[in-house]
Short mmCIF file of C-alpha atoms in Angstrom, two decimals:
data_model
loop_
_atom_site.label_atom_id
_atom_site.label_comp_id
_atom_site.label_asym_id
_atom_site.label_seq_id
_atom_site.Cartn_x
_atom_site.Cartn_y
_atom_site.Cartn_z
CA MET A 1 -6.44 -10.19 -11.42
CA THR A 2 -8.44 -12.98 -12.57
CA PHE A 3 -9.72 -13.14 -16.50
CA ALA A 4 -13.24 -13.52 -17.72
CA GLU A 5 -13.89 -17.13 -17.58
CA THR A 6 -16.09 -19.59 -19.58
CA THR A 7 -18.83 -21.24 -17.40
CA LEU A 8 -19.40 -24.97 -17.92
CA VAL A 9 -22.65 -26.06 -18.43
CA THR A 10 -24.03 -29.63 -18.31
CA SER A 11 -27.66 -30.41 -19.62
CA SER A 12 -29.37 -33.44 -17.53
CA LYS A 13 -32.99 -33.82 -19.60
CA SER A 14 -35.08 -30.72 -18.96
CA GLN A 15 -32.82 -29.30 -16.49
CA THR A 16 -29.64 -27.30 -16.65
CA PHE A 17 -27.05 -26.61 -14.38
CA THR A 18 -24.39 -24.53 -14.11
CA ARG A 19 -21.08 -24.86 -12.20
CA PRO A 20 -18.17 -22.29 -11.83
CA VAL A 21 -14.59 -23.22 -12.97
CA LEU A 22 -11.58 -22.38 -11.52
CA LYS A 23 -10.52 -18.59 -12.13
CA HIS A 24 -7.12 -17.85 -13.80
CA ARG A 25 -4.89 -14.99 -12.27
CA ILE A 26 -1.57 -13.77 -13.24
CA GLU A 27 0.78 -15.27 -10.85
CA SER A 28 3.81 -12.82 -11.11
CA ILE A 29 1.45 -9.96 -9.83
CA ASP A 30 0.04 -12.17 -7.22
CA ILE A 31 3.63 -12.67 -6.05
CA LEU A 32 4.43 -9.41 -6.19
CA ARG A 33 0.90 -8.34 -4.12
CA GLY A 34 1.69 -11.14 -1.68
CA LEU A 35 5.44 -9.77 -1.09
CA ILE A 36 4.94 -6.82 -0.58
CA MET A 37 1.83 -7.34 1.90
CA LEU A 38 4.19 -9.60 3.97
CA ILE A 39 6.77 -6.87 4.26
CA MET A 40 3.80 -4.25 4.43
CA ALA A 41 3.03 -5.95 8.37
CA ILE A 42 6.98 -5.19 9.40
CA ASP A 43 6.36 -1.52 10.05
CA HIS A 44 3.22 -1.96 11.41
CA VAL A 45 4.52 -4.46 13.95
CA ARG A 46 7.22 -2.06 14.59
CA ASP A 47 4.46 1.05 15.07
CA TYR A 48 3.18 -0.87 18.24
CA PHE A 49 5.86 -3.13 19.45
CA HIS A 50 9.25 -0.50 19.48
CA PRO A 51 9.10 2.04 22.24
CA ILE A 52 8.49 5.34 21.11
CA ILE A 53 11.69 7.20 21.91
CA PRO A 54 13.69 9.53 19.67
CA ALA A 55 16.62 7.25 18.96
CA ASN A 56 14.22 4.81 17.42
CA ASP A 57 13.32 7.09 14.86
CA PRO A 58 14.43 5.09 11.63
CA THR A 59 15.21 8.12 9.64
CA ASN A 60 16.52 10.21 11.72
CA ILE A 61 20.33 9.42 10.12
CA ALA A 62 22.06 11.08 13.42
CA THR A 63 20.50 8.23 15.81
CA THR A 64 19.55 5.47 13.23
CA THR A 65 21.53 2.38 12.99
CA PRO A 66 21.65 0.29 9.65
CA PHE A 67 19.18 -2.50 10.77
CA LEU A 68 16.26 -0.06 12.11
CA PHE A 69 16.67 2.25 8.69
CA PHE A 70 16.55 -1.04 6.44
CA THR A 71 13.50 -2.05 8.43
CA ARG A 72 11.41 1.07 7.61
CA PHE A 73 13.17 1.39 4.26
CA ILE A 74 12.11 -2.23 3.06
CA THR A 75 8.59 -1.04 3.76
CA HIS A 76 9.06 1.68 1.58
CA TYR A 77 7.74 -0.78 -1.64
CA CYS A 78 4.56 -1.42 -0.13
CA ALA A 79 2.65 1.45 -1.01
CA PRO A 80 4.05 2.18 -4.64
CA LEU A 81 3.82 -1.12 -5.95
CA PHE A 82 0.22 -1.87 -4.19
CA VAL A 83 -1.16 1.01 -5.89
CA PHE A 84 1.03 0.40 -9.19
CA LEU A 85 -0.33 -3.23 -9.19
CA SER A 86 -4.14 -1.93 -8.79
CA GLY A 87 -3.70 0.47 -11.45
CA ILE A 88 -2.88 -2.97 -13.55
CA SER A 89 -5.96 -4.72 -11.80
CA ALA A 90 -7.98 -2.28 -13.05
CA GLN A 91 -7.19 -2.52 -16.33
CA LEU A 92 -7.44 -6.45 -16.61
CA ALA A 93 -10.91 -5.67 -14.64
CA GLY A 94 -11.92 -3.58 -18.16
CA GLY A 95 -11.38 -6.52 -20.22
CA ARG A 96 -14.31 -8.20 -18.96
CA ARG A 97 -16.92 -5.21 -18.77
CA THR A 98 -17.62 -2.52 -20.82
CA LYS A 99 -16.18 1.10 -20.26
CA LYS A 100 -19.27 1.83 -18.15
CA GLN A 101 -19.49 -0.89 -15.77
CA LEU A 102 -15.50 -0.26 -15.23
CA SER A 103 -16.31 3.28 -14.42
CA ALA A 104 -19.32 2.34 -11.79
CA PHE A 105 -16.80 -0.47 -10.56
CA LEU A 106 -13.96 1.71 -9.47
CA ILE A 107 -16.24 4.45 -8.41
CA LYS A 108 -18.07 2.11 -6.32
CA ARG A 109 -14.71 0.12 -4.81
CA GLY A 110 -13.00 3.30 -3.89
CA VAL A 111 -16.07 4.76 -2.23
CA TRP A 112 -16.17 1.37 -0.23
CA LEU A 113 -12.46 1.22 0.52
CA ILE A 114 -12.95 4.93 1.91
CA ILE A 115 -15.59 4.03 4.13
CA VAL A 116 -13.75 0.86 5.31
CA GLU A 117 -10.65 3.17 6.33
CA LEU A 118 -12.53 5.72 8.03
CA VAL A 119 -14.51 2.99 10.24
CA LEU A 120 -12.75 -0.14 10.50
CA ILE A 121 -8.82 0.56 9.90
CA SER A 122 -8.93 3.72 11.55
CA PHE A 123 -10.38 2.27 14.83
CA ALA A 124 -8.16 -1.02 14.25
CA PHE A 125 -5.47 2.06 14.32
CA SER A 126 -5.96 3.84 17.58
CA LEU A 127 -8.57 1.41 19.07
CA ASP A 128 -10.44 5.26 19.77
CA PRO A 129 -14.41 4.14 19.84
CA LEU A 130 -14.97 7.71 19.47
CA HIS A 131 -13.02 7.97 16.13
CA ARG A 132 -11.27 11.00 17.36
CA VAL A 133 -8.88 10.96 14.46
CA LEU A 134 -9.48 10.25 10.93
CA PRO A 135 -6.19 9.12 9.43
CA LEU A 136 -6.25 9.14 5.56
CA GLN A 137 -3.95 6.35 4.91
CA VAL A 138 -2.78 4.09 2.07
CA ILE A 139 -6.54 2.72 1.83
CA TRP A 140 -8.12 5.76 1.47
CA ALA A 141 -5.31 6.90 -1.23
CA ILE A 142 -6.52 3.66 -2.93
CA GLY A 143 -10.13 4.08 -2.77
CA ALA A 144 -9.76 7.89 -3.76
CA SER A 145 -7.73 7.12 -6.85
CA MET A 146 -10.04 4.63 -7.82
CA ILE A 147 -12.99 6.81 -7.93
CA ILE A 148 -10.52 9.11 -9.86
CA LEU A 149 -9.80 6.48 -12.15
CA GLY A 150 -13.25 6.00 -12.81
CA VAL A 151 -13.83 9.44 -14.24
CA TRP A 152 -10.41 9.28 -16.34
CA ILE A 153 -10.63 5.94 -17.95
CA TRP A 154 -12.90 7.74 -20.55
CA LEU A 155 -10.02 9.97 -21.68
CA PRO A 156 -7.69 8.39 -24.44
CA THR A 157 -5.14 6.32 -23.11
CA ASP A 158 -2.48 8.82 -24.18
CA LEU A 159 -3.92 11.30 -21.76
CA ILE A 160 -4.22 9.02 -19.15
CA ALA A 161 -0.44 8.29 -18.90
CA ALA A 162 -0.20 11.53 -19.70
CA THR A 163 -1.54 12.59 -16.62
CA GLY A 164 0.04 10.26 -14.13
CA ILE A 165 3.53 11.50 -15.72
CA VAL A 166 2.82 14.81 -15.05
CA LEU A 167 1.76 13.77 -11.35
CA VAL A 168 4.42 11.65 -10.60
CA PHE A 169 7.07 13.56 -12.30
CA GLY A 170 5.86 16.96 -11.61
CA HIS A 171 4.04 17.34 -8.08
CA ASP A 172 7.77 17.98 -6.54
CA ILE A 173 7.69 21.64 -8.23
CA LEU A 174 5.27 22.50 -5.11
CA ASP A 175 8.50 22.18 -2.86
CA TYR A 176 9.58 25.27 -4.30
CA LEU A 177 6.42 27.25 -4.59
CA ALA A 178 4.80 29.57 -1.53
CA LEU A 179 1.71 27.31 -0.66
CA PRO A 180 -1.13 28.28 2.07
CA LYS A 181 -0.47 26.03 5.13
CA THR A 182 -3.59 27.02 7.08
CA GLY A 183 -7.05 27.51 6.70
CA ALA A 184 -9.35 25.58 3.94
CA ALA A 185 -6.88 26.20 1.07
CA GLY A 186 -4.05 24.93 3.52
CA PHE A 187 -6.05 21.80 4.27
CA LEU A 188 -6.68 21.21 0.76
CA TRP A 189 -3.35 21.66 -0.47
CA LYS A 190 -2.20 19.26 1.75
CA LEU A 191 -5.35 16.56 0.92
CA PHE A 192 -4.29 16.72 -2.62
CA PHE A 193 -0.83 17.41 -2.81
CA THR A 194 1.59 17.95 -0.27
CA GLY A 195 0.19 15.98 3.03
CA HIS A 196 2.80 15.45 5.75
CA ARG A 197 0.78 13.74 8.66
CA GLU A 198 -0.57 17.04 9.80
CA PHE A 199 -3.73 17.04 11.90
CA PHE A 200 -6.54 19.57 10.98
CA GLN A 201 -9.16 19.84 12.88
CA ILE A 202 -13.23 19.19 12.24
CA ALA A 203 -14.91 20.37 15.29
CA GLY A 204 -13.76 20.00 19.12
CA PRO A 205 -11.64 16.95 19.82
CA PHE A 206 -12.22 15.54 15.90
CA PHE A 207 -9.28 15.61 13.57
CA VAL A 208 -8.33 14.33 9.84
CA LYS A 209 -4.81 13.12 9.60
CA THR A 210 -2.99 13.91 6.39
CA ASN A 211 -1.18 10.72 5.74
CA TYR A 212 -1.33 10.19 2.07
CA ALA A 213 -1.60 13.27 -0.15
CA LEU A 214 -4.08 11.97 -2.95
CA LEU A 215 -2.87 13.23 -6.36
CA PRO A 216 0.63 11.71 -6.51
CA TRP A 217 -0.83 8.27 -5.41
CA ALA A 218 -3.53 8.82 -8.58
CA GLY A 219 -0.63 9.31 -10.71
CA VAL A 220 0.99 6.07 -9.35
CA MET A 221 -2.44 3.95 -10.22
CA MET A 222 -3.07 5.80 -13.86
CA LEU A 223 0.54 4.63 -14.77
CA GLY A 224 0.06 1.21 -13.58
CA TYR A 225 -3.78 1.45 -15.34
CA VAL A 226 -1.61 2.19 -18.82
CA PHE A 227 1.43 -0.56 -18.24
CA GLY A 228 -1.77 -3.09 -17.64
CA LEU A 229 -2.02 -3.02 -20.93
CA THR A 230 1.19 -5.22 -21.57
CA TYR A 231 -1.24 -7.76 -19.30
CA ARG A 232 -3.67 -8.28 -21.69
CA SER A 233 -3.68 -11.68 -22.96
CA SER A 234 -3.29 -10.49 -26.77
CA PHE A 235 0.15 -8.86 -25.90
CA ASP A 236 3.64 -10.26 -26.07
CA PRO A 237 5.12 -11.64 -22.91
CA ALA A 238 8.38 -11.20 -24.18
CA ARG A 239 7.78 -7.88 -25.20
CA ARG A 240 6.14 -6.87 -21.56
CA LYS A 241 9.42 -8.37 -19.86
CA ARG A 242 11.29 -5.99 -22.01
CA ILE A 243 9.18 -3.01 -21.54
CA LEU A 244 9.06 -3.77 -17.44
CA GLN A 245 13.24 -3.96 -17.56
CA THR A 246 13.68 -0.74 -19.20
CA ALA A 247 11.14 1.20 -17.27
CA GLY A 248 12.78 -0.36 -13.92
CA VAL A 249 16.27 0.50 -15.08
CA PHE A 250 15.08 3.93 -16.32
CA LEU A 251 13.87 4.82 -13.16
CA ILE A 252 16.57 3.58 -10.90
CA MET A 253 19.19 5.67 -13.00
CA LEU A 254 17.30 8.51 -12.82
CA PHE A 255 17.04 8.04 -9.07
CA PHE A 256 20.72 7.87 -8.89
CA ILE A 257 21.21 10.60 -11.15
CA LEU A 258 18.84 13.22 -9.84
CA ARG A 259 19.92 11.93 -5.77
CA VAL A 260 23.54 12.21 -5.89
CA PHE A 261 23.65 15.63 -7.16
CA ASN A 262 20.85 16.91 -5.33
CA ILE A 263 18.74 18.30 -8.58
CA TYR A 264 15.22 17.69 -8.10
CA GLY A 265 12.66 15.28 -7.05
CA ASP A 266 12.93 15.19 -2.76
CA PRO A 267 12.66 18.16 -0.46
CA SER A 268 15.29 16.63 1.61
CA PRO A 269 18.65 16.64 0.09
CA TRP A 270 21.42 14.14 1.33
CA SER A 271 24.45 15.23 2.96
CA ALA A 272 27.50 12.88 3.76
CA GLN A 273 27.84 11.80 7.00
CA ARG A 274 30.45 10.71 9.54
CA THR A 275 30.98 7.23 7.63
CA THR A 276 30.02 5.79 4.46
CA VAL A 277 27.79 3.93 5.58
CA LEU A 278 25.72 6.31 6.79
CA SER A 279 26.00 8.72 3.65
CA ILE A 280 24.51 5.74 1.66
CA LEU A 281 21.67 5.88 4.37
CA SER A 282 21.35 9.54 3.82
CA ILE A 283 21.23 8.74 0.19
CA LEU A 284 18.07 6.37 0.40
CA ASN A 285 16.34 8.58 3.02
CA VAL A 286 13.81 9.65 0.63
CA SER A 287 10.24 11.07 1.37
CA LYS A 288 7.12 9.02 1.53
CA TYR A 289 4.32 12.12 2.73
CA PRO A 290 3.80 13.21 0.19
CA PRO A 291 5.66 10.51 -2.04
CA SER A 292 8.39 12.26 -3.77
CA LEU A 293 9.54 11.50 -7.70
CA LEU A 294 12.81 10.00 -5.67
CA TYR A 295 10.86 7.74 -3.51
CA LEU A 296 8.92 6.62 -6.43
CA CYS A 297 11.59 6.04 -8.49
CA ILE A 298 13.55 3.72 -5.99
CA THR A 299 10.52 1.48 -4.95
CA LEU A 300 8.63 1.44 -8.45
CA GLY A 301 11.86 0.97 -10.38
CA PRO A 302 13.24 -2.25 -8.54
CA GLY A 303 9.57 -3.54 -8.17
CA MET A 304 9.28 -3.91 -12.03
CA LEU A 305 12.41 -5.26 -12.18
CA LEU A 306 10.88 -7.64 -9.82
CA LEU A 307 7.84 -8.10 -11.87
CA ALA A 308 9.57 -9.09 -15.01
CA SER A 309 11.73 -11.63 -13.35
CA MET A 310 8.67 -13.50 -11.60
CA GLU A 311 7.22 -14.77 -15.15
CA ASN A 312 7.06 -18.04 -14.94
CA VAL A 313 8.82 -18.64 -11.61
CA LYS A 314 6.66 -21.48 -9.64
CA ASN A 315 8.08 -22.76 -6.46
CA LYS A 316 7.22 -23.60 -2.68
CA LEU A 317 7.60 -19.82 -1.91
CA THR A 318 5.95 -18.41 -4.69
CA ASP A 319 3.19 -20.23 -3.51
CA ILE A 320 2.99 -18.85 -0.25
CA PHE A 321 3.11 -15.46 -1.35
CA ILE A 322 0.54 -16.24 -3.68
CA ILE A 323 -2.07 -17.31 -1.19
CA TYR A 324 -1.38 -13.54 0.38
CA GLY A 325 -1.39 -11.65 -3.14
CA ASN A 326 -4.81 -13.64 -3.73
CA VAL A 327 -6.53 -11.99 -0.74
CA PRO A 328 -4.68 -8.33 0.22
CA PHE A 329 -7.97 -6.99 1.61
CA LEU A 330 -8.64 -9.49 4.28
CA TYR A 331 -5.08 -9.89 4.93
CA TYR A 332 -4.84 -6.13 5.62
CA ILE A 333 -8.04 -5.79 7.45
CA LEU A 334 -7.19 -8.86 9.80
CA HIS A 335 -3.71 -8.22 10.66
CA TRP A 336 -4.36 -4.49 11.97
CA PHE A 337 -7.15 -6.49 14.61
CA ILE A 338 -4.45 -9.44 15.15
CA LEU A 339 -1.37 -6.95 15.55
CA ARG A 340 -3.43 -4.79 18.43
CA THR A 341 -5.02 -8.06 20.05
CA LEU A 342 -1.08 -8.61 20.77
CA SER A 343 -0.03 -5.16 21.48
CA ILE A 344 -3.29 -5.00 24.44
CA ALA A 345 -1.79 -8.31 25.57
CA GLU A 346 1.93 -6.61 25.66
CA PHE A 347 0.52 -3.66 27.19
CA TYR A 348 -0.67 -5.85 30.33
CA LEU A 349 2.49 -8.00 30.34
CA GLN A 350 4.85 -5.27 30.91
CA GLY A 351 2.78 -3.92 33.81
CA TYR A 352 1.07 -1.30 32.26
CA GLY A 353 -2.08 -0.16 33.95
CA GLU A 354 -5.56 1.98 33.52
CA LYS A 355 -3.94 5.35 33.93
CA ASP A 356 -1.71 4.50 30.91
CA ILE A 357 -4.47 3.21 28.35
CA TYR A 358 -5.06 6.37 26.51
CA ASN A 359 -2.00 8.32 24.90
CA ALA A 360 -3.10 11.91 24.57
CA LYS A 361 -0.03 12.49 22.52
CA LEU A 362 -0.45 10.07 20.08
CA MET A 363 -4.89 9.78 20.70
CA PHE A 364 -4.24 6.04 20.59
CA PHE A 365 -5.24 3.60 23.18
CA PHE A 366 -3.05 0.82 24.88
CA ARG A 367 0.43 2.48 23.15
CA PRO A 368 2.28 4.62 26.00
CA ASP A 369 5.39 5.64 24.55
CA GLY A 370 8.00 3.73 26.43
CA MET A 371 5.99 0.40 25.59
CA GLY A 372 7.86 -1.86 23.57
CA VAL A 373 10.59 -4.15 22.99
CA GLY A 374 13.95 -4.96 21.12
CA LEU A 375 13.89 -4.77 17.03
CA GLY A 376 14.62 -8.48 17.30
CA TRP A 377 11.57 -9.18 18.90
CA VAL A 378 9.69 -7.02 16.40
CA TYR A 379 10.69 -9.39 13.47
CA ILE A 380 9.40 -12.53 16.08
CA VAL A 381 6.13 -10.75 16.56
CA TRP A 382 5.52 -10.20 12.82
CA PHE A 383 6.49 -13.54 11.70
CA VAL A 384 3.60 -15.27 14.31
CA VAL A 385 1.22 -12.36 12.83
CA ILE A 386 1.67 -13.49 9.42
CA ALA A 387 1.77 -17.21 10.41
CA ILE A 388 -1.49 -16.77 12.11
CA LEU A 389 -2.93 -15.34 9.14
CA TYR A 390 -2.12 -17.71 6.54
CA PHE A 391 -4.74 -20.26 7.21
CA PRO A 392 -7.75 -17.80 7.08
CA CYS A 393 -5.99 -16.22 3.63
CA ARG A 394 -5.49 -19.60 2.16
CA ALA A 395 -9.38 -20.42 2.80
CA PHE A 396 -10.51 -17.52 1.27
CA ALA A 397 -8.72 -17.48 -1.81
CA THR A 398 -9.67 -21.08 -2.31
CA TYR A 399 -13.17 -19.82 -1.95
CA LYS A 400 -12.42 -16.65 -4.08
CA ARG A 401 -10.98 -18.72 -6.73
CA THR A 402 -14.04 -21.43 -6.89
CA HIS A 403 -16.77 -18.70 -6.55
CA SER A 404 -18.11 -15.63 -8.45
CA GLN A 405 -20.39 -13.34 -6.25
CA TRP A 406 -20.54 -10.18 -7.14
CA TRP A 407 -19.46 -9.31 -3.75
CA LEU A 408 -15.99 -10.53 -4.23
CA SER A 409 -14.83 -8.09 -6.12
CA TYR A 410 -15.07 -5.60 -3.22
CA LEU A 411 -12.82 -7.30 -1.30
#
């Protein structure tokens, strides 16, 4: 996240010229953000290039393979870490704005992200010009969480932290309650707390799909906002590193204690399998929809350790991660359209025709169930996608670093 910068002013006779200076960014945040953006694309490539058959369900322990499970599991880190880092970025943005300005900015940016999700990303997701399904995915969760945070920042920091802790650690209590499952009440419960990729009819053929239940994700952003205090310029970096390491180790230990004994924190308990490897996969097979406490522990915990370890790390690989981490919004938008363009090419190359264009079960275009390639090819396509994106991301990162137009804060 950029800090407030001074402006270089040069006087010549009676004229004053203003030239923007390069903006300073916290590189450990950009490194981790770039890494998770690259990893995220693996899952989306798998969604469109791996055949949709029961045997290809990566979370079905009865049929999955370690490689397939890992392909899905590694991408679990992306959404929670990105939301957490968004909270840190919001805190840092407050370092150069008044509280009123920050509140307004978060609310406006949140609304903008929701619009982008419902209009642009939903189209890229399904290629349906009628938008018959509006999937509430990660950009919706980030945008709506920003709106909530924009209101919540008026409260004392301790209360923001307490709210985030209650939402993250407590929402799994709802697994033990009898909640409405249908009607307006059922929709609202799923929208805010328990959404599990379910369809709700708006009118006729139009549906909302509750992929990301809002409030648990808002809790993650609140905790990121509080952790962002450790990234203020006045905070001791050594102390920040210790806090991140302690919190990371605590979350990992909590995961194993609660998970091994099936105490609390996930609606799907693990069970012993026919092999040791599959039993380990069962332990790691935690629930993302909605994000269970154990899911957040095993993703945010290692993420905090990574953040702590990336301070002052500088090499050619981290330079590449920084490029993507500087412009995650552009990367996210472009990767969907590049991916879908390649999937259309795959559609025709594999011999599908007009009758196969619309998949009524998924409500997707150009995604018949049987279409796809092996998992090895999925990784090749993934590499092609991120390689294509490198150059536009690098160009836009340079532009953002050397310019300060107001609209850049929304991209």
